Each structure stands twice: as structure tokens, then as C-alpha cells.
Amino acid sequence: MCGAELHALPDGVQRVAQVLQDANHPHAPLMLEGAARTAQEAADGLGVQLGQIAKSVIFKRKEDGVTVLVVTSGDRRVDEKKVAALVGKIGRADPDFVKAQTGFSIGGVSPVAHLNPPVTLLDQDLWRFDVVWAAAGHPHGVFQLQPEDLKRLTGAPVADVVQILSEASA
């Protein structure tokens, strides 16, 4: 990438592309024809397993209003009690909070390039896969990476943050 192609992308995708480029990440964002607002839509659009989608789930820490980002496998559900044990009590984040804090709309929240750096946790279950895909700042934007790239790009710890499978499928 030379940088000129970034200007044809939506603003959020441009921010993500710049962060990836600055980090020498080998994969630039791709724009899918169909929306990838959900992990299932992204998996279907890419022809990959649902678990290979690194979905970004935003919470609001109750104590101080700080954004908490949990990046989890698309086939898992976040266990809010496990997250709270690691970062403090959390609550749901509404779309306005998500947009104001991250710069992204729900359905396109990237794990990188947030307007305000969040407290971030990475789901250990992402390491089941050699390749995962994350949102790139727009409901049609995604980028490819390995779980270790996610750790390198975010600086976040890897943790057990999901419901056990019997709970997740219930």
C-alpha cells in the first residue's frame, strides 16, 4: 500500500488501514459486497467458520465510564461476570456510546484504531484458529490476521472471557 488507496475507503476503514500499515501488518482491510454486521454475516461473506470471526463487543465500565472491548470468537458469547472479575463492573454500551468512544458504529467496530483507547481483553478461544478476521471500522470492512497479530496490535491480555459451551448454546 502506498497510501493513496486509503482515500477511497470510508473514514473508519481509513483509520484501521493506517494503524495496520503503521504496524507493518501484511493484510489491508477488504470491503465485502454484503454487510458483515454480525459474525455470521461476516463468516458467510468470507466463507470461513463462525469462530474465525474476531468480533468486538463493547461494554461500559460502571465505575468510571471507560470503554471495555472484548474481542471474542464469533461462535462464543461473552461471560460478563468473567469480564467484570478482570476489569470491574460493566454494563451494556448503547450505540451512541459505542460511536462516541470508538469512532465506529455497531457492526463495524474494529479491535484497533479506536478514538479513545479502551481496556481490551482477548478471548483465548481465538487461538483455536491459524487465521481470524476482524471488523475494519465499517459494516462491510474486514481484515485478516492471526491471533498473535491481534495481541501484538492491541497489546491486550489473553483471557477466559466466554461462557462455557453448554451455556453458550442454551
PDB file of N, CA and C in Angstrom, residues 3-51:
ATOM      1  N   GLY A   3      -0.655   4.341   0.244  1.00  0.00           N
ATOM      2  CA  GLY A   3      -1.398   5.346   0.990  1.00  0.00           C
ATOM      3  C   GLY A   3      -2.494   5.996   0.180  1.00  0.00           C
ATOM      4  N   ALA A   4      -2.318   6.112  -1.135  1.00  0.00           N
ATOM      5  CA  ALA A   4      -3.322   6.778  -1.975  1.00  0.00           C
ATOM      6  C   ALA A   4      -4.643   6.023  -1.971  1.00  0.00           C
ATOM      7  N   GLU A   5      -4.565   4.678  -1.912  1.00  0.00           N
ATOM      8  CA  GLU A   5      -5.796   3.888  -1.956  1.00  0.00           C
ATOM      9  C   GLU A   5      -6.630   4.029  -0.688  1.00  0.00           C
ATOM     10  N   LEU A   6      -6.054   4.542   0.392  1.00  0.00           N
ATOM     11  CA  LEU A   6      -6.799   4.721   1.638  1.00  0.00           C
ATOM     12  C   LEU A   6      -7.936   5.725   1.483  1.00  0.00           C
ATOM     13  N   HIS A   7      -7.785   6.697   0.602  1.00  0.00           N
ATOM     14  CA  HIS A   7      -8.764   7.769   0.484  1.00  0.00           C
ATOM     15  C   HIS A   7     -10.080   7.328  -0.140  1.00  0.00           C
ATOM     16  N   ALA A   8     -10.108   6.171  -0.798  1.00  0.00           N
ATOM     17  CA  ALA A   8     -11.346   5.674  -1.391  1.00  0.00           C
ATOM     18  C   ALA A   8     -12.189   4.918  -0.353  1.00  0.00           C
ATOM     19  N   LEU A   9     -11.640   4.674   0.807  1.00  0.00           N
ATOM     20  CA  LEU A   9     -12.313   3.901   1.846  1.00  0.00           C
ATOM     21  C   LEU A   9     -13.082   4.807   2.798  1.00  0.00           C
ATOM     22  N   PRO A  10     -14.135   4.282   3.451  1.00  0.00           N
ATOM     23  CA  PRO A  10     -14.833   5.057   4.488  1.00  0.00           C
ATOM     24  C   PRO A  10     -13.851   5.480   5.596  1.00  0.00           C
ATOM     25  N   ASP A  11     -14.184   6.553   6.309  1.00  0.00           N
ATOM     26  CA  ASP A  11     -13.280   7.115   7.324  1.00  0.00           C
ATOM     27  C   ASP A  11     -12.785   6.087   8.336  1.00  0.00           C
ATOM     28  N   GLY A  12     -13.693   5.299   8.906  1.00  0.00           N
ATOM     29  CA  GLY A  12     -13.289   4.304   9.904  1.00  0.00           C
ATOM     30  C   GLY A  12     -12.322   3.289   9.333  1.00  0.00           C
ATOM     31  N   VAL A  13     -12.552   2.866   8.112  1.00  0.00           N
ATOM     32  CA  VAL A  13     -11.668   1.893   7.469  1.00  0.00           C
ATOM     33  C   VAL A  13     -10.313   2.536   7.182  1.00  0.00           C
ATOM     34  N   GLN A  14     -10.313   3.809   6.831  1.00  0.00           N
ATOM     35  CA  GLN A  14      -9.047   4.520   6.630  1.00  0.00           C
ATOM     36  C   GLN A  14      -8.214   4.524   7.908  1.00  0.00           C
ATOM     37  N   ARG A  15      -8.869   4.775   9.058  1.00  0.00           N
ATOM     38  CA  ARG A  15      -8.146   4.768  10.335  1.00  0.00           C
ATOM     39  C   ARG A  15      -7.548   3.396  10.623  1.00  0.00           C
ATOM     40  N   VAL A  16      -8.357   2.354  10.401  1.00  0.00           N
ATOM     41  CA  VAL A  16      -7.878   0.989  10.634  1.00  0.00           C
ATOM     42  C   VAL A  16      -6.730   0.674   9.679  1.00  0.00           C
ATOM     43  N   ALA A  17      -6.883   0.999   8.409  1.00  0.00           N
ATOM     44  CA  ALA A  17      -5.844   0.728   7.412  1.00  0.00           C
ATOM     45  C   ALA A  17      -4.541   1.424   7.795  1.00  0.00           C
ATOM     46  N   GLN A  18      -4.640   2.638   8.301  1.00  0.00           N
ATOM     47  CA  GLN A  18      -3.436   3.382   8.694  1.00  0.00           C
ATOM     48  C   GLN A  18      -2.731   2.704   9.865  1.00  0.00           C
ATOM     49  N   VAL A  19      -3.498   2.264  10.862  1.00  0.00           N
ATOM     50  CA  VAL A  19      -2.907   1.560  12.004  1.00  0.00           C
ATOM     51  C   VAL A  19      -2.231   0.275  11.534  1.00  0.00           C
ATOM     52  N   LEU A  20      -2.895  -0.473  10.662  1.00  0.00           N
ATOM     53  CA  LEU A  20      -2.315  -1.717  10.151  1.00  0.00           C
ATOM     54  C   LEU A  20      -1.053  -1.443   9.352  1.00  0.00           C
ATOM     55  N   GLN A  21      -1.098  -0.424   8.513  1.00  0.00           N
ATOM     56  CA  GLN A  21       0.061  -0.057   7.697  1.00  0.00           C
ATOM     57  C   GLN A  21       1.227   0.362   8.600  1.00  0.00           C
ATOM     58  N   ASP A  22       0.949   1.200   9.604  1.00  0.00           N
ATOM     59  CA  ASP A  22       1.996   1.660  10.514  1.00  0.00           C
ATOM     60  C   ASP A  22       2.620   0.511  11.301  1.00  0.00           C
ATOM     61  N   ALA A  23       1.848  -0.541  11.549  1.00  0.00           N
ATOM     62  CA  ALA A  23       2.333  -1.713  12.291  1.00  0.00           C
ATOM     63  C   ALA A  23       2.941  -2.768  11.366  1.00  0.00           C
ATOM     64  N   ASN A  24       3.044  -2.439  10.077  1.00  0.00           N
ATOM     65  CA  ASN A  24       3.568  -3.381   9.071  1.00  0.00           C
ATOM     66  C   ASN A  24       2.770  -4.679   9.030  1.00  0.00           C
ATOM     67  N   HIS A  25       1.475  -4.559   9.262  1.00  0.00           N
ATOM     68  CA  HIS A  25       0.603  -5.735   9.176  1.00  0.00           C
ATOM     69  C   HIS A  25       0.474  -6.114   7.700  1.00  0.00           C
ATOM     70  N   PRO A  26       0.586  -7.390   7.360  1.00  0.00           N
ATOM     71  CA  PRO A  26       0.613  -7.782   5.944  1.00  0.00           C
ATOM     72  C   PRO A  26      -0.737  -7.752   5.220  1.00  0.00           C
ATOM     73  N   HIS A  27      -1.842  -7.545   5.928  1.00  0.00           N
ATOM     74  CA  HIS A  27      -3.156  -7.605   5.295  1.00  0.00           C
ATOM     75  C   HIS A  27      -3.929  -6.303   5.471  1.00  0.00           C
ATOM     76  N   ALA A  28      -4.237  -5.658   4.372  1.00  0.00           N
ATOM     77  CA  ALA A  28      -5.031  -4.429   4.396  1.00  0.00           C
ATOM     78  C   ALA A  28      -6.509  -4.794   4.522  1.00  0.00           C
ATOM     79  N   PRO A  29      -7.339  -3.848   4.960  1.00  0.00           N
ATOM     80  CA  PRO A  29      -8.780  -4.109   5.011  1.00  0.00           C
ATOM     81  C   PRO A  29      -9.355  -4.418   3.628  1.00  0.00           C
ATOM     82  N   LEU A  30     -10.375  -5.268   3.641  1.00  0.00           N
ATOM     83  CA  LEU A  30     -11.133  -5.600   2.438  1.00  0.00           C
ATOM     84  C   LEU A  30     -12.561  -5.113   2.638  1.00  0.00           C
ATOM     85  N   MET A  31     -13.167  -4.669   1.575  1.00  0.00           N
ATOM     86  CA  MET A  31     -14.574  -4.278   1.634  1.00  0.00           C
ATOM     87  C   MET A  31     -15.387  -5.398   0.993  1.00  0.00           C
ATOM     88  N   LEU A  32     -16.290  -5.992   1.771  1.00  0.00           N
ATOM     89  CA  LEU A  32     -17.146  -7.069   1.273  1.00  0.00           C
ATOM     90  C   LEU A  32     -18.338  -6.471   0.542  1.00  0.00           C
ATOM     91  N   GLU A  33     -18.867  -7.204  -0.429  1.00  0.00           N
ATOM     92  CA  GLU A  33     -20.055  -6.727  -1.146  1.00  0.00           C
ATOM     93  C   GLU A  33     -21.255  -6.654  -0.219  1.00  0.00           C
ATOM     94  N   GLY A  34     -21.439  -7.686   0.589  1.00  0.00           N
ATOM     95  CA  GLY A  34     -22.552  -7.709   1.536  1.00  0.00           C
ATOM     96  C   GLY A  34     -22.093  -7.220   2.895  1.00  0.00           C
ATOM     97  N   ALA A  35     -23.043  -6.806   3.709  1.00  0.00           N
ATOM     98  CA  ALA A  35     -22.720  -6.334   5.052  1.00  0.00           C
ATOM     99  C   ALA A  35     -22.229  -7.483   5.923  1.00  0.00           C
ATOM    100  N   ALA A  36     -21.384  -7.152   6.863  1.00  0.00           N
ATOM    101  CA  ALA A  36     -20.867  -8.111   7.832  1.00  0.00           C
ATOM    102  C   ALA A  36     -21.118  -7.560   9.234  1.00  0.00           C
ATOM    103  N   ARG A  37     -22.362  -7.128   9.479  1.00  0.00           N
ATOM    104  CA  ARG A  37     -22.711  -6.522  10.769  1.00  0.00           C
ATOM    105  C   ARG A  37     -22.695  -7.543  11.903  1.00  0.00           C
ATOM    106  N   THR A  38     -22.915  -8.803  11.571  1.00  0.00           N
ATOM    107  CA  THR A  38     -22.874  -9.860  12.581  1.00  0.00           C
ATOM    108  C   THR A  38     -21.744 -10.813  12.235  1.00  0.00           C
ATOM    109  N   ALA A  39     -21.321 -11.578  13.233  1.00  0.00           N
ATOM    110  CA  ALA A  39     -20.273 -12.565  12.994  1.00  0.00           C
ATOM    111  C   ALA A  39     -20.719 -13.568  11.938  1.00  0.00           C
ATOM    112  N   GLN A  40     -21.993 -13.962  11.963  1.00  0.00           N
ATOM    113  CA  GLN A  40     -22.493 -14.918  10.981  1.00  0.00           C
ATOM    114  C   GLN A  40     -22.439 -14.348   9.570  1.00  0.00           C
ATOM    115  N   GLU A  41     -22.854 -13.082   9.407  1.00  0.00           N
ATOM    116  CA  GLU A  41     -22.784 -12.450   8.081  1.00  0.00           C
ATOM    117  C   GLU A  41     -21.343 -12.369   7.591  1.00  0.00           C
ATOM    118  N   ALA A  42     -20.422 -12.046   8.481  1.00  0.00           N
ATOM    119  CA  ALA A  42     -19.015 -11.969   8.095  1.00  0.00           C
ATOM    120  C   ALA A  42     -18.484 -13.337   7.690  1.00  0.00           C
ATOM    121  N   ALA A  43     -18.795 -14.359   8.484  1.00  0.00           N
ATOM    122  CA  ALA A  43     -18.333 -15.713   8.165  1.00  0.00           C
ATOM    123  C   ALA A  43     -18.889 -16.175   6.828  1.00  0.00           C
ATOM    124  N   ASP A  44     -20.183 -15.916   6.604  1.00  0.00           N
ATOM    125  CA  ASP A  44     -20.806 -16.307   5.333  1.00  0.00           C
ATOM    126  C   ASP A  44     -20.161 -15.566   4.168  1.00  0.00           C
ATOM    127  N   GLY A  45     -19.920 -14.274   4.334  1.00  0.00           N
ATOM    128  CA  GLY A  45     -19.335 -13.467   3.265  1.00  0.00           C
ATOM    129  C   GLY A  45     -17.908 -13.857   2.929  1.00  0.00           C
ATOM    130  N   LEU A  46     -17.186 -14.354   3.932  1.00  0.00           N
ATOM    131  CA  LEU A  46     -15.789 -14.741   3.732  1.00  0.00           C
ATOM    132  C   LEU A  46     -15.619 -16.226   3.446  1.00  0.00           C
ATOM    133  N   GLY A  47     -16.656 -17.011   3.691  1.00  0.00           N
ATOM    134  CA  GLY A  47     -16.553 -18.454   3.504  1.00  0.00           C
ATOM    135  C   GLY A  47     -15.657 -19.114   4.540  1.00  0.00           C
ATOM    136  N   VAL A  48     -15.735 -18.629   5.793  1.00  0.00           N
ATOM    137  CA  VAL A  48     -14.930 -19.184   6.878  1.00  0.00           C
ATOM    138  C   VAL A  48     -15.843 -19.660   7.998  1.00  0.00           C
ATOM    139  N   GLN A  49     -15.254 -20.339   8.983  1.00  0.00           N
ATOM    140  CA  GLN A  49     -16.016 -20.796  10.138  1.00  0.00           C
ATOM    141  C   GLN A  49     -16.421 -19.603  11.004  1.00  0.00           C
ATOM    142  N   LEU A  50     -17.561 -19.711  11.654  1.00  0.00           N
ATOM    143  CA  LEU A  50     -18.060 -18.649  12.518  1.00  0.00           C
ATOM    144  C   LEU A  50     -17.038 -18.275  13.596  1.00  0.00           C
ATOM    145  N   GLY A  51     -16.360 -19.255  14.148  1.00  0.00           N
ATOM    146  CA  GLY A  51     -15.370 -18.997  15.194  1.00  0.00           C
ATOM    147  C   GLY A  51     -14.170 -18.199  14.729  1.00  0.00           C
TER     148      GLY A  51
END
